[in-house]
Amino acid sequence: MKDAPRSAATGRYVDRLVEYFGDTKLSSINNASLRGAYAKILKDAEKAAPSTKKRAVRTPLQAILEFGAIQGWCDRPAFAPISVPTTIKRFLLPEQATALVQHAAPHLQPLFVFLLGTGCRLSEALDLQWKDINLHGARAVVWQKQGRQRHVDLCPAVIRWLSSIELRDGYVFRPEKKTAHGIITGERYHDSGRQYGGQIKNGWAGACHRAGLPGRIREWVPKGQKKAKQAFVPEFTPHDLRHTWASWHYCVHKDLLLLKSDGDWSGINTVTVYAKLMPPVYREDIIKWWSSGPRIVPKT
């Protein structure tokens, strides 16, 4: 943890591993040790999703052992690979994007338009501050957790919706909470160390449900209660807006190298995962969407 800067999420993973393994020698930790770690650290133990096992236990443990091997404390780890099922990469059609924005809470509408118009990651958007936006120059600067910056061009639709935001100091996109005294605007969304997209989970699910996007109803009985609760679980995720932007970008420009540069990807193979082949008939609809935005008026 002292060797190089680590995210808050990595710190939490390491703390859990240290608590479980205690003073166990690194040389004694092997592939069989993973099962015990899963049982102690993960809520669902062995039944946890492969991606959860990999993210919360296997990957940080492997990193620790790799570091130990470099120091000469143990051999390099030899963990069996975890097969993470390939998820379906989804994207929205222009009319679906309009419905999503139209049915979103007012404070989320500019955020959704920004993501659809720039292809930024949700973490980049939630960390964006007004000092890094030039509306006149149609440019924004977003920062990576490594301290690297990149420039993002703003299409007319994004500029229009950003201009509708009244608060022009501090963070651009802010949470809102209903209280007995009215709606309170927070300073910023929870800083999750650029992990997950849970900061807008409820608002996202509500917007998807009202927009008629696909999903399922999850029912469960909360601990200590008898009455079941229900919640809508959308098939789309906030990250799918990045997939959407990439698919739209390729439909309009048909240029993978330009998409790689504009989307800040390290390789073409990753770009091809994001960009989907949309019917050419949508090209004019996409250009119009980026120019005028969804067919609703931003609140000022």
Short mmCIF file of C-alpha atoms in Angstrom, two decimals:
data_model
loop_
_atom_site.label_atom_id
_atom_site.label_comp_id
_atom_site.label_asym_id
_atom_site.label_seq_id
_atom_site.Cartn_x
_atom_site.Cartn_y
_atom_site.Cartn_z
CA MET A 1 0.00 0.00 0.00
CA LYS A 2 2.97 2.34 0.56
CA ASP A 3 4.74 1.32 -2.63
CA ALA A 4 2.43 3.26 -4.96
CA PRO A 5 -0.83 5.24 -4.85
CA ARG A 6 -3.84 2.95 -4.51
CA SER A 7 -7.56 3.61 -4.74
CA ALA A 8 -9.82 3.59 -1.68
CA ALA A 9 -11.48 0.42 -3.02
CA THR A 10 -8.11 -1.35 -3.26
CA GLY A 11 -7.41 -0.34 0.32
CA ARG A 12 -10.63 -1.96 1.48
CA TYR A 13 -9.86 -5.18 -0.40
CA VAL A 14 -6.38 -5.36 1.10
CA ASP A 15 -7.67 -4.70 4.62
CA ARG A 16 -10.07 -7.64 4.31
CA LEU A 17 -7.33 -9.94 3.04
CA VAL A 18 -4.97 -8.89 5.84
CA GLU A 19 -7.70 -9.48 8.42
CA TYR A 20 -8.39 -12.96 7.06
CA PHE A 21 -4.84 -14.22 6.44
CA GLY A 22 -3.30 -12.51 9.47
CA ASP A 23 0.32 -13.66 9.94
CA THR A 24 0.11 -16.43 7.33
CA LYS A 25 3.34 -16.60 5.34
CA LEU A 26 2.98 -15.53 1.72
CA SER A 27 4.74 -18.73 0.68
CA SER A 28 1.90 -20.72 2.27
CA ILE A 29 -0.85 -19.04 0.25
CA ASN A 30 -1.87 -20.97 -2.85
CA ASN A 31 -4.86 -21.63 -5.07
CA ALA A 32 -6.55 -23.70 -2.35
CA SER A 33 -6.40 -20.69 -0.03
CA LEU A 34 -8.88 -18.85 -2.20
CA ARG A 35 -11.86 -20.93 -1.06
CA GLY A 36 -11.39 -19.94 2.57
CA ALA A 37 -10.94 -16.32 1.56
CA TYR A 38 -14.15 -16.37 -0.47
CA ALA A 39 -16.06 -17.87 2.48
CA LYS A 40 -14.79 -15.26 4.94
CA ILE A 41 -14.71 -12.14 2.79
CA LEU A 42 -17.61 -12.49 0.36
CA LYS A 43 -21.23 -12.37 1.43
CA ASP A 44 -22.21 -15.23 -0.89
CA ALA A 45 -18.93 -17.14 -0.42
CA GLU A 46 -18.42 -19.73 -3.19
CA LYS A 47 -21.76 -18.78 -4.73
CA ALA A 48 -20.59 -15.23 -5.41
CA ALA A 49 -20.43 -14.11 -9.02
CA PRO A 50 -17.10 -14.86 -10.77
CA SER A 51 -16.58 -11.14 -11.37
CA THR A 52 -17.01 -10.46 -7.65
CA LYS A 53 -14.55 -13.20 -6.69
CA LYS A 54 -12.04 -11.83 -9.13
CA ARG A 55 -12.44 -8.18 -8.17
CA ALA A 56 -12.62 -8.47 -4.38
CA VAL A 57 -10.32 -11.43 -3.62
CA ARG A 58 -8.31 -13.04 -6.38
CA THR A 59 -6.94 -9.95 -8.15
CA PRO A 60 -5.78 -8.04 -5.03
CA LEU A 61 -4.38 -11.24 -3.50
CA GLN A 62 -2.45 -11.98 -6.68
CA ALA A 63 -1.11 -8.41 -6.70
CA ILE A 64 0.11 -8.84 -3.12
CA LEU A 65 1.87 -12.10 -3.94
CA GLU A 66 3.38 -10.63 -7.11
CA PHE A 67 4.79 -7.81 -5.00
CA GLY A 68 6.06 -10.34 -2.46
CA ALA A 69 7.75 -12.37 -5.21
CA ILE A 70 9.61 -9.26 -6.39
CA GLN A 71 10.85 -8.74 -2.82
CA GLY A 72 11.98 -12.38 -2.64
CA TRP A 73 9.44 -13.32 0.04
CA CYS A 74 7.63 -16.01 -1.98
CA ASP A 75 7.29 -17.54 -5.42
CA ARG A 76 5.13 -15.95 -8.09
CA PRO A 77 1.46 -16.94 -7.58
CA ALA A 78 -0.10 -19.62 -9.76
CA PHE A 79 -3.85 -19.20 -9.38
CA ALA A 80 -6.29 -21.01 -11.61
CA PRO A 81 -8.03 -18.55 -13.95
CA ILE A 82 -11.57 -17.44 -13.18
CA SER A 83 -13.86 -17.51 -16.16
CA VAL A 84 -16.02 -14.39 -16.14
CA PRO A 85 -19.02 -14.80 -18.47
CA THR A 86 -19.12 -12.31 -21.30
CA THR A 87 -21.98 -9.89 -20.77
CA ILE A 88 -24.11 -8.55 -23.57
CA LYS A 89 -22.94 -5.07 -24.55
CA ARG A 90 -26.05 -2.95 -25.01
CA PHE A 91 -26.66 0.42 -26.60
CA LEU A 92 -29.61 2.76 -26.86
CA LEU A 93 -31.26 3.90 -30.04
CA PRO A 94 -31.76 7.69 -30.34
CA GLU A 95 -35.45 7.45 -29.48
CA GLN A 96 -34.66 5.35 -26.40
CA ALA A 97 -32.04 7.89 -25.32
CA THR A 98 -34.63 10.65 -25.61
CA ALA A 99 -37.12 8.66 -23.53
CA LEU A 100 -34.45 8.02 -20.87
CA VAL A 101 -33.62 11.72 -20.52
CA GLN A 102 -37.28 12.72 -20.65
CA HIS A 103 -38.19 10.41 -17.75
CA ALA A 104 -35.12 11.13 -15.61
CA ALA A 105 -35.15 13.35 -12.54
CA PRO A 106 -34.35 16.97 -13.51
CA HIS A 107 -30.90 16.95 -11.87
CA LEU A 108 -29.96 13.77 -13.78
CA GLN A 109 -31.06 14.95 -17.22
CA PRO A 110 -27.94 17.09 -17.94
CA LEU A 111 -25.74 14.22 -16.72
CA PHE A 112 -27.35 11.71 -19.09
CA VAL A 113 -27.08 14.12 -22.04
CA PHE A 114 -23.41 14.73 -21.15
CA LEU A 115 -22.64 10.99 -21.10
CA LEU A 116 -24.47 10.37 -24.38
CA GLY A 117 -22.81 13.34 -26.05
CA THR A 118 -19.22 12.81 -24.90
CA GLY A 119 -18.78 9.10 -24.17
CA CYS A 120 -17.17 9.95 -20.84
CA ARG A 121 -17.05 7.36 -18.12
CA LEU A 122 -19.50 7.98 -15.29
CA SER A 123 -16.61 8.46 -12.86
CA GLU A 124 -15.13 11.15 -15.12
CA ALA A 125 -18.47 12.95 -15.27
CA LEU A 126 -19.11 12.85 -11.52
CA ASP A 127 -15.61 14.20 -10.84
CA LEU A 128 -15.99 17.01 -13.40
CA GLN A 129 -15.77 20.58 -12.05
CA TRP A 130 -16.86 23.86 -13.60
CA LYS A 131 -13.28 25.16 -13.63
CA ASP A 132 -12.50 22.47 -16.19
CA ILE A 133 -15.34 23.40 -18.58
CA ASN A 134 -15.13 25.99 -21.37
CA LEU A 135 -18.64 26.34 -22.78
CA HIS A 136 -17.56 29.00 -25.29
CA GLY A 137 -14.71 26.81 -26.52
CA ALA A 138 -16.89 23.67 -26.44
CA ARG A 139 -14.25 21.80 -24.49
CA ALA A 140 -13.93 20.08 -21.11
CA VAL A 141 -10.98 18.56 -19.29
CA VAL A 142 -11.56 15.31 -17.42
CA TRP A 143 -9.03 13.76 -15.07
CA GLN A 144 -7.96 10.17 -14.58
CA LYS A 145 -7.17 8.80 -11.13
CA GLN A 146 -3.49 8.63 -12.13
CA GLY A 147 -3.50 12.42 -12.51
CA ARG A 148 -3.63 12.24 -16.31
CA GLN A 149 -5.93 14.68 -18.08
CA ARG A 150 -7.69 14.44 -21.39
CA HIS A 151 -9.69 16.91 -23.45
CA VAL A 152 -13.29 16.19 -24.40
CA ASP A 153 -15.15 18.05 -27.14
CA LEU A 154 -18.67 19.18 -26.28
CA CYS A 155 -21.38 18.88 -28.92
CA PRO A 156 -24.15 21.55 -29.12
CA ALA A 157 -26.64 19.36 -27.23
CA VAL A 158 -24.25 18.99 -24.28
CA ILE A 159 -23.48 22.72 -24.22
CA ARG A 160 -27.20 23.48 -24.23
CA TRP A 161 -27.91 21.24 -21.26
CA LEU A 162 -24.84 22.29 -19.30
CA SER A 163 -25.93 25.89 -19.78
CA SER A 164 -29.23 25.03 -18.07
CA ILE A 165 -27.46 24.22 -14.79
CA GLU A 166 -27.75 27.14 -12.36
CA LEU A 167 -24.89 26.36 -9.99
CA ARG A 168 -21.61 27.17 -11.75
CA ASP A 169 -19.12 26.52 -8.96
CA GLY A 170 -17.53 23.29 -7.75
CA TYR A 171 -18.75 20.00 -9.16
CA VAL A 172 -20.94 20.12 -12.25
CA PHE A 173 -23.26 17.21 -11.49
CA ARG A 174 -24.64 17.08 -7.96
CA PRO A 175 -27.06 14.82 -6.09
CA GLU A 176 -30.43 16.00 -4.83
CA LYS A 177 -32.26 14.75 -1.77
CA LYS A 178 -35.85 15.30 -0.72
CA THR A 179 -36.30 16.46 2.88
CA ALA A 180 -39.15 17.78 4.98
CA HIS A 181 -37.93 21.27 4.12
CA GLY A 182 -37.74 20.67 0.38
CA ILE A 183 -35.09 19.49 -2.04
CA ILE A 184 -31.46 19.85 -0.94
CA THR A 185 -28.61 19.91 -3.48
CA GLY A 186 -25.41 18.25 -2.32
CA GLU A 187 -21.84 19.34 -3.03
CA ARG A 188 -20.96 16.21 -4.98
CA TYR A 189 -21.76 12.55 -5.45
CA HIS A 190 -20.09 10.03 -3.17
CA ASP A 191 -16.46 9.47 -4.12
CA SER A 192 -16.21 5.69 -4.59
CA GLY A 193 -12.60 5.72 -5.75
CA ARG A 194 -13.81 5.38 -9.33
CA GLN A 195 -15.42 2.03 -8.60
CA TYR A 196 -18.93 1.02 -9.73
CA GLY A 197 -21.81 3.33 -10.61
CA GLY A 198 -23.96 3.01 -7.52
CA GLN A 199 -24.11 6.75 -6.89
CA ILE A 200 -27.07 7.12 -9.27
CA LYS A 201 -28.48 3.60 -8.92
CA ASN A 202 -32.00 4.54 -7.80
CA GLY A 203 -32.36 7.50 -10.14
CA TRP A 204 -31.12 5.41 -13.04
CA ALA A 205 -33.51 2.54 -12.32
CA GLY A 206 -36.44 4.92 -12.00
CA ALA A 207 -35.66 6.67 -15.27
CA CYS A 208 -35.29 3.35 -17.13
CA HIS A 209 -38.55 2.04 -15.71
CA ARG A 210 -40.54 5.16 -16.57
CA ALA A 211 -38.96 5.24 -20.05
CA GLY A 212 -40.18 1.72 -20.75
CA LEU A 213 -36.68 0.25 -21.11
CA PRO A 214 -36.32 -3.51 -20.49
CA GLY A 215 -35.73 -4.89 -17.03
CA ARG A 216 -37.16 -7.15 -14.34
CA ILE A 217 -38.91 -6.78 -10.99
CA ARG A 218 -36.84 -8.03 -8.06
CA GLU A 219 -38.74 -9.07 -4.95
CA TRP A 220 -37.23 -9.77 -1.54
CA VAL A 221 -38.05 -9.68 2.17
CA PRO A 222 -35.73 -7.33 4.09
CA LYS A 223 -33.97 -8.78 7.10
CA GLY A 224 -36.13 -8.52 10.19
CA GLN A 225 -39.29 -7.77 8.22
CA LYS A 226 -42.18 -9.87 6.96
CA LYS A 227 -43.48 -7.78 4.09
CA ALA A 228 -41.84 -8.25 0.71
CA LYS A 229 -40.41 -5.29 -1.19
CA GLN A 230 -40.08 -4.85 -4.93
CA ALA A 231 -37.62 -2.95 -7.08
CA PHE A 232 -37.11 -2.55 -10.82
CA VAL A 233 -33.75 -3.84 -12.07
CA PRO A 234 -33.01 -2.40 -15.55
CA GLU A 235 -31.12 -4.38 -18.16
CA PHE A 236 -29.19 -1.26 -19.12
CA THR A 237 -26.54 0.20 -16.82
CA PRO A 238 -25.09 3.74 -16.72
CA HIS A 239 -21.95 2.37 -18.38
CA ASP A 240 -24.07 1.36 -21.36
CA LEU A 241 -24.28 5.06 -22.22
CA ARG A 242 -20.58 4.83 -23.07
CA HIS A 243 -21.36 1.82 -25.28
CA THR A 244 -24.15 3.87 -26.84
CA TRP A 245 -21.90 6.84 -27.58
CA ALA A 246 -19.27 4.54 -29.14
CA SER A 247 -21.89 2.84 -31.32
CA TRP A 248 -23.26 6.21 -32.40
CA HIS A 249 -19.75 7.55 -33.07
CA TYR A 250 -18.89 4.65 -35.36
CA CYS A 251 -22.25 4.86 -37.14
CA VAL A 252 -21.57 8.53 -37.95
CA HIS A 253 -17.81 8.47 -38.68
CA LYS A 254 -16.95 4.84 -39.55
CA ASP A 255 -13.44 5.49 -38.18
CA LEU A 256 -12.10 3.15 -35.46
CA LEU A 257 -8.88 5.13 -34.96
CA LEU A 258 -10.85 8.34 -34.37
CA LEU A 259 -13.16 6.49 -32.00
CA LYS A 260 -10.16 5.06 -30.12
CA SER A 261 -8.75 8.56 -29.66
CA ASP A 262 -12.02 10.29 -28.78
CA GLY A 263 -13.03 7.53 -26.36
CA ASP A 264 -9.63 7.28 -24.66
CA TRP A 265 -9.13 3.55 -25.20
CA SER A 266 -5.73 1.88 -25.16
CA GLY A 267 -6.29 -0.51 -28.07
CA ILE A 268 -8.46 -1.19 -31.08
CA ASN A 269 -9.62 -4.52 -29.65
CA THR A 270 -11.29 -2.71 -26.76
CA VAL A 271 -12.88 -0.25 -29.18
CA THR A 272 -14.49 -3.05 -31.17
CA VAL A 273 -16.10 -4.34 -27.96
CA TYR A 274 -17.77 -0.98 -27.41
CA ALA A 275 -18.69 0.00 -30.95
CA LYS A 276 -21.66 -1.88 -32.39
CA LEU A 277 -22.75 -1.92 -35.99
CA MET A 278 -25.93 0.14 -36.11
CA PRO A 279 -28.09 0.33 -39.25
CA PRO A 280 -26.92 3.28 -41.38
CA VAL A 281 -30.45 4.70 -41.29
CA TYR A 282 -29.75 6.00 -37.77
CA ARG A 283 -26.85 8.22 -38.86
CA GLU A 284 -28.95 11.34 -39.43
CA ASP A 285 -30.91 10.74 -36.22
CA ILE A 286 -27.66 10.59 -34.24
CA ILE A 287 -26.28 13.75 -35.84
CA LYS A 288 -29.54 15.52 -35.03
CA TRP A 289 -29.47 14.23 -31.44
CA TRP A 290 -25.92 15.51 -30.86
CA SER A 291 -26.89 18.81 -32.45
CA SER A 292 -30.24 19.48 -30.77
CA GLY A 293 -30.40 16.91 -27.98
CA PRO A 294 -33.53 15.09 -26.87
CA ARG A 295 -36.79 16.69 -27.93
CA ILE A 296 -37.48 18.21 -24.53
CA VAL A 297 -36.61 21.62 -23.13
CA PRO A 298 -33.98 21.72 -20.36
CA LYS A 299 -35.25 23.42 -17.21
CA THR A 300 -33.51 26.68 -16.33
#
